[in-house]
Coordinates of N, CA and C in Angstrom, one line a residue:
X345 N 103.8 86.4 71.7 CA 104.9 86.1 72.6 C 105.4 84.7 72.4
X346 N 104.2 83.8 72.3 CA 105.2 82.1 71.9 C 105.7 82.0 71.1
X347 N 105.6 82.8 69.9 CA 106.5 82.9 68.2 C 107.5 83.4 68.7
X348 N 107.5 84.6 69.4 CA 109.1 85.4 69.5 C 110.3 84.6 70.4
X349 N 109.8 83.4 71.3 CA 110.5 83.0 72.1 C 111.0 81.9 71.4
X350 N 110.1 80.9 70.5 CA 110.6 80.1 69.3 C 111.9 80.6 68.5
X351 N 111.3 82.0 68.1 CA 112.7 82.4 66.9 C 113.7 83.0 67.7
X352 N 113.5 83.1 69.1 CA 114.7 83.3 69.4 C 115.7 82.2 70.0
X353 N 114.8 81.4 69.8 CA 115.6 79.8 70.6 C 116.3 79.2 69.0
X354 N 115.6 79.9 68.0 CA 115.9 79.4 66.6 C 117.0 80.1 66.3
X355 N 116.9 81.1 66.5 CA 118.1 82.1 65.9 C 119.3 81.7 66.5
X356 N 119.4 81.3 68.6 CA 120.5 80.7 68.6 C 121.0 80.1 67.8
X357 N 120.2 78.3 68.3 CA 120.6 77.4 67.3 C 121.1 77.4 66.0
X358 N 120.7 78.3 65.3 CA 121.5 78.8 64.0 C 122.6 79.2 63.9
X359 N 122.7 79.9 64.3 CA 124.0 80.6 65.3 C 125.1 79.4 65.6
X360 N 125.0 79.1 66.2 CA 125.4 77.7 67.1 C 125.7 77.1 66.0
X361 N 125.7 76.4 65.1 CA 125.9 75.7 64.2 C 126.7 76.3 63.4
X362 N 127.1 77.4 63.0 CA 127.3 78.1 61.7 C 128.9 78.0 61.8
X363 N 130.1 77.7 60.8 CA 131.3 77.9 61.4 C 131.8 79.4 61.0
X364 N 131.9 79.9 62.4 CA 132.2 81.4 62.1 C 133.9 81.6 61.5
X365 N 133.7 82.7 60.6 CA 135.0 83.2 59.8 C 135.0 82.8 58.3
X366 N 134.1 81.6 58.2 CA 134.3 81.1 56.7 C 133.4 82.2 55.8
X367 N 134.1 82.0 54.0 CA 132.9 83.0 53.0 C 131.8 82.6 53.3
X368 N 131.1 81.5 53.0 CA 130.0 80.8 53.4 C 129.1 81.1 54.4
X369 N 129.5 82.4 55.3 CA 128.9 82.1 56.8 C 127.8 82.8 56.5
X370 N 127.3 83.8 55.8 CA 125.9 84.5 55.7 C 125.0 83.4 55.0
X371 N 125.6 83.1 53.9 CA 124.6 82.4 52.8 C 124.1 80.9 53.8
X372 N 125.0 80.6 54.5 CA 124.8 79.3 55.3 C 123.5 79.5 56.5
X373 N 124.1 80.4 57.3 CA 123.3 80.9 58.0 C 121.4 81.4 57.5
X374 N 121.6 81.9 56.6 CA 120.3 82.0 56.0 C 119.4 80.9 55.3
X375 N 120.6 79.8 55.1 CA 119.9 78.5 54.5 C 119.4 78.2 56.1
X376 N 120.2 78.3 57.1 CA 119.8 77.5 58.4 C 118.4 77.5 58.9
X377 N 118.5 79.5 58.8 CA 117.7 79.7 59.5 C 116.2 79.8 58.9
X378 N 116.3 79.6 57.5 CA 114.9 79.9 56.8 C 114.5 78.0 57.1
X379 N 115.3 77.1 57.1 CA 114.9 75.9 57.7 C 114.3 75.9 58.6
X380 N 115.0 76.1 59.4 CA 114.5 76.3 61.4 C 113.0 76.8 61.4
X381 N 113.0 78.0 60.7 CA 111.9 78.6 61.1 C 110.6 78.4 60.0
X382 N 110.6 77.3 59.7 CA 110.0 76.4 58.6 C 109.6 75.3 59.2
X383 N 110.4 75.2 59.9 CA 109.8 74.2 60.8 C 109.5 74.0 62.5
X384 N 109.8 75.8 62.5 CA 108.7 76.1 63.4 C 107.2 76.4 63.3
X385 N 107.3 77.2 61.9 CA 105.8 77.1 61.6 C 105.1 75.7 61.8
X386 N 105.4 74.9 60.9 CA 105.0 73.6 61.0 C 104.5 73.4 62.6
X387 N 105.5 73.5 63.5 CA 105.2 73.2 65.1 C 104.3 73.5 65.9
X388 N 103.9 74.9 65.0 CA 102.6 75.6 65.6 C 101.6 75.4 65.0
X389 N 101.2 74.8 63.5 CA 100.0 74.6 62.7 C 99.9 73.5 63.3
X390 N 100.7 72.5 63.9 CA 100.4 71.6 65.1 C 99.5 71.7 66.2
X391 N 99.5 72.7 66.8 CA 99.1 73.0 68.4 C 97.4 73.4 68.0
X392 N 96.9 72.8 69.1 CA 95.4 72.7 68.3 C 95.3 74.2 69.0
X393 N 93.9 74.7 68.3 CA 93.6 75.9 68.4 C 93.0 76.6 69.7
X394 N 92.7 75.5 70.2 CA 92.4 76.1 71.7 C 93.4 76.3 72.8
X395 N 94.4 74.7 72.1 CA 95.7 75.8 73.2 C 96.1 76.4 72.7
X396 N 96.1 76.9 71.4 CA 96.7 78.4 71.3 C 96.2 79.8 71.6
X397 N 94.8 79.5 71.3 CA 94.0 80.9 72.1 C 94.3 80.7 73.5
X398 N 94.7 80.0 74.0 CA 95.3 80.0 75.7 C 96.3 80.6 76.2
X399 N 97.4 80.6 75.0 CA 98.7 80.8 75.5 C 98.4 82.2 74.6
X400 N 97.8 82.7 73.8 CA 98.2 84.0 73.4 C 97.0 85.2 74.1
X401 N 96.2 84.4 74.6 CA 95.0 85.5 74.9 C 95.5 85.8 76.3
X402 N 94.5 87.4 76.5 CA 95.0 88.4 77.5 C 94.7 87.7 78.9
X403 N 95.1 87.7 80.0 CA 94.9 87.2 81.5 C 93.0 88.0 81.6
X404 N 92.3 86.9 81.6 CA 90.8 87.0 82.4 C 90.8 87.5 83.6
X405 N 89.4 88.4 83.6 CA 89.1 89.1 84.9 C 89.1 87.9 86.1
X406 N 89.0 86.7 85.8 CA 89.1 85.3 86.7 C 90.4 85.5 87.2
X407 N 91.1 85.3 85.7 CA 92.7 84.9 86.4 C 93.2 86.3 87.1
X408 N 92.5 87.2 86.7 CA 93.1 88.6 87.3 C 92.9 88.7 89.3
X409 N 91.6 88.3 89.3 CA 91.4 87.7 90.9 C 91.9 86.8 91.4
X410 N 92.0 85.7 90.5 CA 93.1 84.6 91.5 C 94.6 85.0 91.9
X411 N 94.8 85.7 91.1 CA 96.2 86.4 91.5 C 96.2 87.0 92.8
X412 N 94.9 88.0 92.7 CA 94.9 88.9 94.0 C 94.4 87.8 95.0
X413 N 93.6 87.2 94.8 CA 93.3 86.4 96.0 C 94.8 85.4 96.4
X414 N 95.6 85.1 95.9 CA 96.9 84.4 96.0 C 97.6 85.8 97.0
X415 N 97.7 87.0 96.9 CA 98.1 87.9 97.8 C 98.9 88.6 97.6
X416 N 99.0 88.8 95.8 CA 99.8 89.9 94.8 C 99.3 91.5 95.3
X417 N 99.3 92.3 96.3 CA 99.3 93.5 96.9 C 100.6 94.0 95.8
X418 N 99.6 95.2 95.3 CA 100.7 96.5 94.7 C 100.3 97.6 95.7
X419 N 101.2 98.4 96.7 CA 100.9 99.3 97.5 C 100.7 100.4 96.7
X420 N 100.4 101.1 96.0 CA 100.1 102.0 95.4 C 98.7 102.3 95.0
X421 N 98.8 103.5 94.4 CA 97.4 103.9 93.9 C 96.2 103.5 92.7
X422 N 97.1 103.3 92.0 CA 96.9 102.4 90.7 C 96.0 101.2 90.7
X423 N 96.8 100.5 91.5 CA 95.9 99.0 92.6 C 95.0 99.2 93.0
X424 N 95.0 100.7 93.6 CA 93.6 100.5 94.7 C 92.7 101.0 93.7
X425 N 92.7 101.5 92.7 CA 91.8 102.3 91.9 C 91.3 101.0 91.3
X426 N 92.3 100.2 91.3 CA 91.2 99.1 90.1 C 90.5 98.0 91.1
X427 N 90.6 98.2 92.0 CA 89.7 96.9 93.4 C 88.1 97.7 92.9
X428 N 87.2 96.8 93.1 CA 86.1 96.9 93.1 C 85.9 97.8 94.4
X429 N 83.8 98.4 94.3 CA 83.8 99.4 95.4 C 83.7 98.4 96.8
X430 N 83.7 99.1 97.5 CA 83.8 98.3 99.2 C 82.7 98.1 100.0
X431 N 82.4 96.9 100.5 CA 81.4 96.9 101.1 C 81.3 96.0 102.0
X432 N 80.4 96.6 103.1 CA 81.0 94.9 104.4 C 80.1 95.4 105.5
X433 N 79.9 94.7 106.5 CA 79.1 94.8 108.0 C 79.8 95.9 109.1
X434 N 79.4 95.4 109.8 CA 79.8 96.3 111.1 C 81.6 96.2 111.1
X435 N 82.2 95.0 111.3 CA 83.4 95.1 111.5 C 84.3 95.6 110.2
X436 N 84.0 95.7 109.4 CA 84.2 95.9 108.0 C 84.3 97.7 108.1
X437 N 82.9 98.0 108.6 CA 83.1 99.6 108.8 C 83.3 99.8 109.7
X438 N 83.6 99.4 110.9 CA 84.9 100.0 112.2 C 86.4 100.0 111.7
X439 N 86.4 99.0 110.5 CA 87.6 99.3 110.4 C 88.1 100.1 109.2
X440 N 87.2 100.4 108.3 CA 87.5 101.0 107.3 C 87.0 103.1 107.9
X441 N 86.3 103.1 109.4 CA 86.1 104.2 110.2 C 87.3 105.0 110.6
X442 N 88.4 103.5 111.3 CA 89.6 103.3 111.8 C 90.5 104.0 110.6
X443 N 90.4 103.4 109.4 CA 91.5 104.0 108.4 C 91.1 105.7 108.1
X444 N 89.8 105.8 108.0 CA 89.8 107.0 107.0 C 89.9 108.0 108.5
X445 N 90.4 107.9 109.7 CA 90.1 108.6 110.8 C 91.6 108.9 111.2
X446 N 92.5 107.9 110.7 CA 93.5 107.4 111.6 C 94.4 107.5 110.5
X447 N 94.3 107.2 109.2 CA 95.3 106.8 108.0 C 95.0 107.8 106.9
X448 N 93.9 108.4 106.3 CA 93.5 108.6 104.9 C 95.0 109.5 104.3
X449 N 95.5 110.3 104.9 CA 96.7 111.0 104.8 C 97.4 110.3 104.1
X450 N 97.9 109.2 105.1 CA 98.8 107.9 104.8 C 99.2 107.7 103.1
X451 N 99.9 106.9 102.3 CA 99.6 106.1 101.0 C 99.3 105.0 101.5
X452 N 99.5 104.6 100.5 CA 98.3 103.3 100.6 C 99.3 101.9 101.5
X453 N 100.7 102.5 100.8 CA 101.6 101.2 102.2 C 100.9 101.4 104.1
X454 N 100.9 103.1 103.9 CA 101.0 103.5 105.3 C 99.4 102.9 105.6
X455 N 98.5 103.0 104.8 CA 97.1 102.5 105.4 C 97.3 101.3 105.4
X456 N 97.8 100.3 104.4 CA 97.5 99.0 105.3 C 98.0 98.8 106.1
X457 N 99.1 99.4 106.6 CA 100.0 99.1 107.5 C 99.5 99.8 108.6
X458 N 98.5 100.3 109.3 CA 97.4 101.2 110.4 C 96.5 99.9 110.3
X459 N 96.0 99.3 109.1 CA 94.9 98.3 109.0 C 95.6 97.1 110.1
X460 N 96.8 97.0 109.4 CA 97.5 95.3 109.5 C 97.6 95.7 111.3
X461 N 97.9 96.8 112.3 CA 97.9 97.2 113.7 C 96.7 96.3 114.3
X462 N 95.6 97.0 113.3 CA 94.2 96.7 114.1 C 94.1 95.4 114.2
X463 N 94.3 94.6 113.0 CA 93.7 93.1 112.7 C 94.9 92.1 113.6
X464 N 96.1 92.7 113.8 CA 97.4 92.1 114.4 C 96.7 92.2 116.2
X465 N 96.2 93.3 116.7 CA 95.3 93.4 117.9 C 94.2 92.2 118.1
X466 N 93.5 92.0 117.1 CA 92.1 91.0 116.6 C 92.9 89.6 116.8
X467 N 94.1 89.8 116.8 CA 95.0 88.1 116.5 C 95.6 88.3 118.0
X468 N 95.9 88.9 118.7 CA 96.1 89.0 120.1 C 95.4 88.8 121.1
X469 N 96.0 87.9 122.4 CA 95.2 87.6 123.7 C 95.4 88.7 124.3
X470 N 95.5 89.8 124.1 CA 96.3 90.5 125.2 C 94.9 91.8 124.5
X471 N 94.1 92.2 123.6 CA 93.3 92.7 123.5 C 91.9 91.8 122.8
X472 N 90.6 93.2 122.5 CA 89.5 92.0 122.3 C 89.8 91.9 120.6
X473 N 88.8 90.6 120.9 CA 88.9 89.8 119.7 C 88.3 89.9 118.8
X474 N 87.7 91.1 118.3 CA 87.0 91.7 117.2 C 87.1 93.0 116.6
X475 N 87.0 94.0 115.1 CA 87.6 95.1 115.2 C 87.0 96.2 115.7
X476 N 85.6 95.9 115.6 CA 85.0 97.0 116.5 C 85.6 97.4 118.2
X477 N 85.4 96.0 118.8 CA 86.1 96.0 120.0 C 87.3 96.8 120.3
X478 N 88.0 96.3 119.4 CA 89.6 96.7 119.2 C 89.7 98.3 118.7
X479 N 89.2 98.7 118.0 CA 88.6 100.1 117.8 C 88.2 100.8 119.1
X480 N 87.3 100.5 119.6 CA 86.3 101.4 120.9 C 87.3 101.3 121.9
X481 N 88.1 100.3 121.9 CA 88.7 99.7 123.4 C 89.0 101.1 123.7
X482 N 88.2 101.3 125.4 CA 88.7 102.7 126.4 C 88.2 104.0 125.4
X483 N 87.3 104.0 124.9 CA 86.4 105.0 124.3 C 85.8 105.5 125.9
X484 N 85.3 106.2 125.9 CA 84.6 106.8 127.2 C 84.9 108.1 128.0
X485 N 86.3 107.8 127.8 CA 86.9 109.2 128.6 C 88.1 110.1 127.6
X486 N 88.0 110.9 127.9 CA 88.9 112.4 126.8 C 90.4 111.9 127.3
X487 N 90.7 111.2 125.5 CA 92.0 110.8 125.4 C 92.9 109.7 126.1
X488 N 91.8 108.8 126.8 CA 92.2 107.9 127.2 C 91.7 106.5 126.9
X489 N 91.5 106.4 125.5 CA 91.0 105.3 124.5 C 92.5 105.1 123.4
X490 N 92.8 103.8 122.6 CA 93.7 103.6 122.5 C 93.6 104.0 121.2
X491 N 92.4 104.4 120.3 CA 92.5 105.0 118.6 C 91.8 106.5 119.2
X492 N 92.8 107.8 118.9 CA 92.1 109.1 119.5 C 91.0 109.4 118.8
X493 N 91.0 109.2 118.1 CA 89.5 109.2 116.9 C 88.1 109.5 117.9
X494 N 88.4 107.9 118.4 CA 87.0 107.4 119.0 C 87.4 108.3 120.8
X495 N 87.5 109.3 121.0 CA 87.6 109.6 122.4 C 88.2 111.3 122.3
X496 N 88.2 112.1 121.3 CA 89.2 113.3 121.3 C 88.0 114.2 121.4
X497 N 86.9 114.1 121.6 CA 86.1 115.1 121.6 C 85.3 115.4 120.3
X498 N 85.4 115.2 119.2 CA 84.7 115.6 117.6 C 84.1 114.4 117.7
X499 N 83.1 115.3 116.7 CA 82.3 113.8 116.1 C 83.2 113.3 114.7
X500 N 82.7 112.2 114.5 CA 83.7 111.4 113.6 C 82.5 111.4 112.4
X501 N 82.7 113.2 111.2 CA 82.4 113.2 110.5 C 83.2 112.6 109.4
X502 N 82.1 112.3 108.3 CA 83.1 111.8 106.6 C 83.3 112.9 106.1
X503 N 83.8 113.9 105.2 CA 83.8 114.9 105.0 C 85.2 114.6 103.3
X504 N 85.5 113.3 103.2 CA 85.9 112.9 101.9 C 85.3 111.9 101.5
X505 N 84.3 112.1 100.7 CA 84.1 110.4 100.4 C 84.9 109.8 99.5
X506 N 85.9 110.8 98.6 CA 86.8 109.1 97.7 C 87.5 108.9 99.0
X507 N 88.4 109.7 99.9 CA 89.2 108.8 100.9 C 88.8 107.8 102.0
X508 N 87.6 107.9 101.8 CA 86.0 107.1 102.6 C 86.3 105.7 101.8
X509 N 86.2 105.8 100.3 CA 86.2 104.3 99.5 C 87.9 104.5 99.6
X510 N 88.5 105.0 98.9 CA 89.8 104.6 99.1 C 90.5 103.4 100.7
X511 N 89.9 103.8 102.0 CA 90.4 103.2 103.2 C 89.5 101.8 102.9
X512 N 88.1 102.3 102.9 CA 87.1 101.2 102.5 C 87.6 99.8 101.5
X513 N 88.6 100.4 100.3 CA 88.8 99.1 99.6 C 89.9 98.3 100.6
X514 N 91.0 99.1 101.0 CA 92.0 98.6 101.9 C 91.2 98.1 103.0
X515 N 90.3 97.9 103.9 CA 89.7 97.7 104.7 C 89.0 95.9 104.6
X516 N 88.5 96.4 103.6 CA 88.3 94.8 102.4 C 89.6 94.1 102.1
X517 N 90.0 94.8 101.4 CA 91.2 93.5 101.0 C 92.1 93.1 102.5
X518 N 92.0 93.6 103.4 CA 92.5 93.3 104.9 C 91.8 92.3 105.7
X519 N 90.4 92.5 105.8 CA 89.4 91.4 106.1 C 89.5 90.5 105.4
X520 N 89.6 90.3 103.7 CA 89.4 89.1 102.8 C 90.8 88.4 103.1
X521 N 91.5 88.8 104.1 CA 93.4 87.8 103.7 C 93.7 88.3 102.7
X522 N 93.7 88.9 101.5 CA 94.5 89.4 100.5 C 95.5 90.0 100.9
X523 N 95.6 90.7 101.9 CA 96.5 91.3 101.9 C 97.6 90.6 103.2
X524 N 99.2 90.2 102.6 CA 100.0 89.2 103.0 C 100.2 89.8 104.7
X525 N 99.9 90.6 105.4 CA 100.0 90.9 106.6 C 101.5 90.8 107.0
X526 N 102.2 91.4 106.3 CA 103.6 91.5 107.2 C 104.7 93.2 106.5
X527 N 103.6 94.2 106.7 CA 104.3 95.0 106.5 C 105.0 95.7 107.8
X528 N 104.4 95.3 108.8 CA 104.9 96.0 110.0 C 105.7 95.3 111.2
X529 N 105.6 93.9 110.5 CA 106.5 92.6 111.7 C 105.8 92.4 112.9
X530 N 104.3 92.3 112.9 CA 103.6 92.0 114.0 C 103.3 93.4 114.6
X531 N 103.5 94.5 114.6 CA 103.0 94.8 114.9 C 102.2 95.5 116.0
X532 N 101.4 95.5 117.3 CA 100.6 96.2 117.5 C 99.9 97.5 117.9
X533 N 101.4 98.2 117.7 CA 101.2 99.7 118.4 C 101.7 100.7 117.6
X534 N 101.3 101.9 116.9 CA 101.6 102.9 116.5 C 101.5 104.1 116.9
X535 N 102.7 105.2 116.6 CA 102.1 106.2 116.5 C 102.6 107.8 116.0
X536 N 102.2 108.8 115.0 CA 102.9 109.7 114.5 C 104.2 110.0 115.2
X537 N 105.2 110.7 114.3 CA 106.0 111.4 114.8 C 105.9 112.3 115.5
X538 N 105.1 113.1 115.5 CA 104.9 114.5 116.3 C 104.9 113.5 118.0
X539 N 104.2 112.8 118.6 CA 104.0 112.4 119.7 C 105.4 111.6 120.3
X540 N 105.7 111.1 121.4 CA 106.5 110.4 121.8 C 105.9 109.5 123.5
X541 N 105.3 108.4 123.1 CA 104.7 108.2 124.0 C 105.6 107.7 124.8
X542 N 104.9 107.0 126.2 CA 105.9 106.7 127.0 C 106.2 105.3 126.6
X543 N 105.2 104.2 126.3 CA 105.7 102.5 125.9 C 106.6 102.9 124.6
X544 N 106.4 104.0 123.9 CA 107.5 103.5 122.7 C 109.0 103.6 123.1
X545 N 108.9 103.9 124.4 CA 110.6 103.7 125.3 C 111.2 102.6 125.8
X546 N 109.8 101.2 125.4 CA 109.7 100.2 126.0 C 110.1 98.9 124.8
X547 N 109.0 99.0 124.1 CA 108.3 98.2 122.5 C 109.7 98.6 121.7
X548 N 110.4 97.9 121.0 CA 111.0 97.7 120.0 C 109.7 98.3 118.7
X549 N 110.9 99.3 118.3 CA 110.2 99.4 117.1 C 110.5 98.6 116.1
X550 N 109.3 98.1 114.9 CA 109.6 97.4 113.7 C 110.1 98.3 112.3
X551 N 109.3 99.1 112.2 CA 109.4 99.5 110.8 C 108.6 101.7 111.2
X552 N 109.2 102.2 110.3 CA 108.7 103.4 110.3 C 108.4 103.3 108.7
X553 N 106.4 103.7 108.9 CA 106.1 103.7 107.1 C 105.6 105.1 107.1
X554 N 105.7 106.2 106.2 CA 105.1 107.4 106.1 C 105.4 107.9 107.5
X555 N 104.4 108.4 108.6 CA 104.3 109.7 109.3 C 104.5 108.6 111.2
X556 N 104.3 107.3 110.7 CA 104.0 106.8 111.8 C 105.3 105.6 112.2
X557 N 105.4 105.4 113.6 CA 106.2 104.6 113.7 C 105.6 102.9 114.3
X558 N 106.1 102.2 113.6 CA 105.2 100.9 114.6 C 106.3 100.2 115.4
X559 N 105.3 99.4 116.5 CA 106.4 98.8 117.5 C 105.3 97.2 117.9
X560 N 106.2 96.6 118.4 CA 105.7 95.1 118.9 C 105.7 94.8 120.5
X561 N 105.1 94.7 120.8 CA 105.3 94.8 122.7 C 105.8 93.1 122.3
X562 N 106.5 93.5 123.2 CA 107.5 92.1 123.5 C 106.7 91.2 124.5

């Protein structure tokens, strides 16, 4: 890549010089440019050898993580397949519970964007301040807890495990800050299409991703 961007800065400049229309212009031009690029070589038997294994070698599994930890999110499938497996404590698995209960359907925009709900609740005074909490909140009674998962009557079996690691990696890169939190504009309330509750007559909606619509209590 650093040779081809030389000869093409070279091939201008040759170019650039040459007076176009005269007989001379080929034979000229190839005097120029066998110059030029003569003394590009030269330019680069210059450059010591370590910066050149620098600039030509592949991006390191290092540099490949500092990217993601900078907050390069690719929503798709592809991405999530190359994140390492998932793993974390309690709030790590209420919330990665939350996804695969609530989202696994979703793609992978629509799951972080169910994740970015929960953790945008976690950053609010107005619910509790952790994701388990924020999860269970009003668990106890049939259908009157705020994730139906945790309150609809079933037990909350796994019954996929790649969509188990799949929500799992998103769930991680959600807790770690990798992921830039602004797919849904703050966010805190969603909910399918099929339903039409009564606050979403209230809440401005932000954004509709996949099956669900999100909104921001004012």
């Amino acid at each position: 890549m650093f040779s081809r961007i030389l000869k093409r800065a070279v091939l201008a400049a040759a170019v650039a010089f040459v007076p176009i229309g005269t007989a001379a212009t080929a034979e000229l031009l190839e005097t120029r440019l066998a110059t030029l690029l003569g003394q590009e070589r030269e330019a680069i038997r210059m450059v010591p050898n370590s910066r050149m294994s620098a600039l030509t070698a592949p991006p390191s599994p290092v540099a490949r993580k500092a990217e993601t930890a900078e907050g390069t999110i690719l929503y798709d499938n592809a991405f999530l397949a190359r994140q390492p497996a998932p793993e974390g404590g309690a709030q790590w698995e209420c919330l990665t519970e939350a996804l695969y209960f609530e989202a696994r359907g979703e793609s992978v925009r629509g799951m972080f964007a169910v994740g970015e709900v929960i953790l945008n609740r976690v950053d609010s005074a107005r619910f509790p301040d952790d994701v388990c909490a924020v999860v269970s909140q009003g668990t106890g009674q049939l259908y009157a807890c705020q994730f139906t998962f945790t309150c609809d009557g079933h037990p909350e079996t796994v019954h996929e495990p790649r969509a188990w690691t799949a929500v799992g990696k998103v769930a991680r890169l959600l807790m770690d800050g990798v992921a830039p939190g602004d797919l849904t504009d703050g966010a805190t309330y969603y909910h399918t299409r099929a339903v039409s509750p009564r606050w979403a007559r209230i809440f401005p909606r932000t954004i509709t991703i996949g099956s669900h619509h999100f909104y921001r209590q004012g």
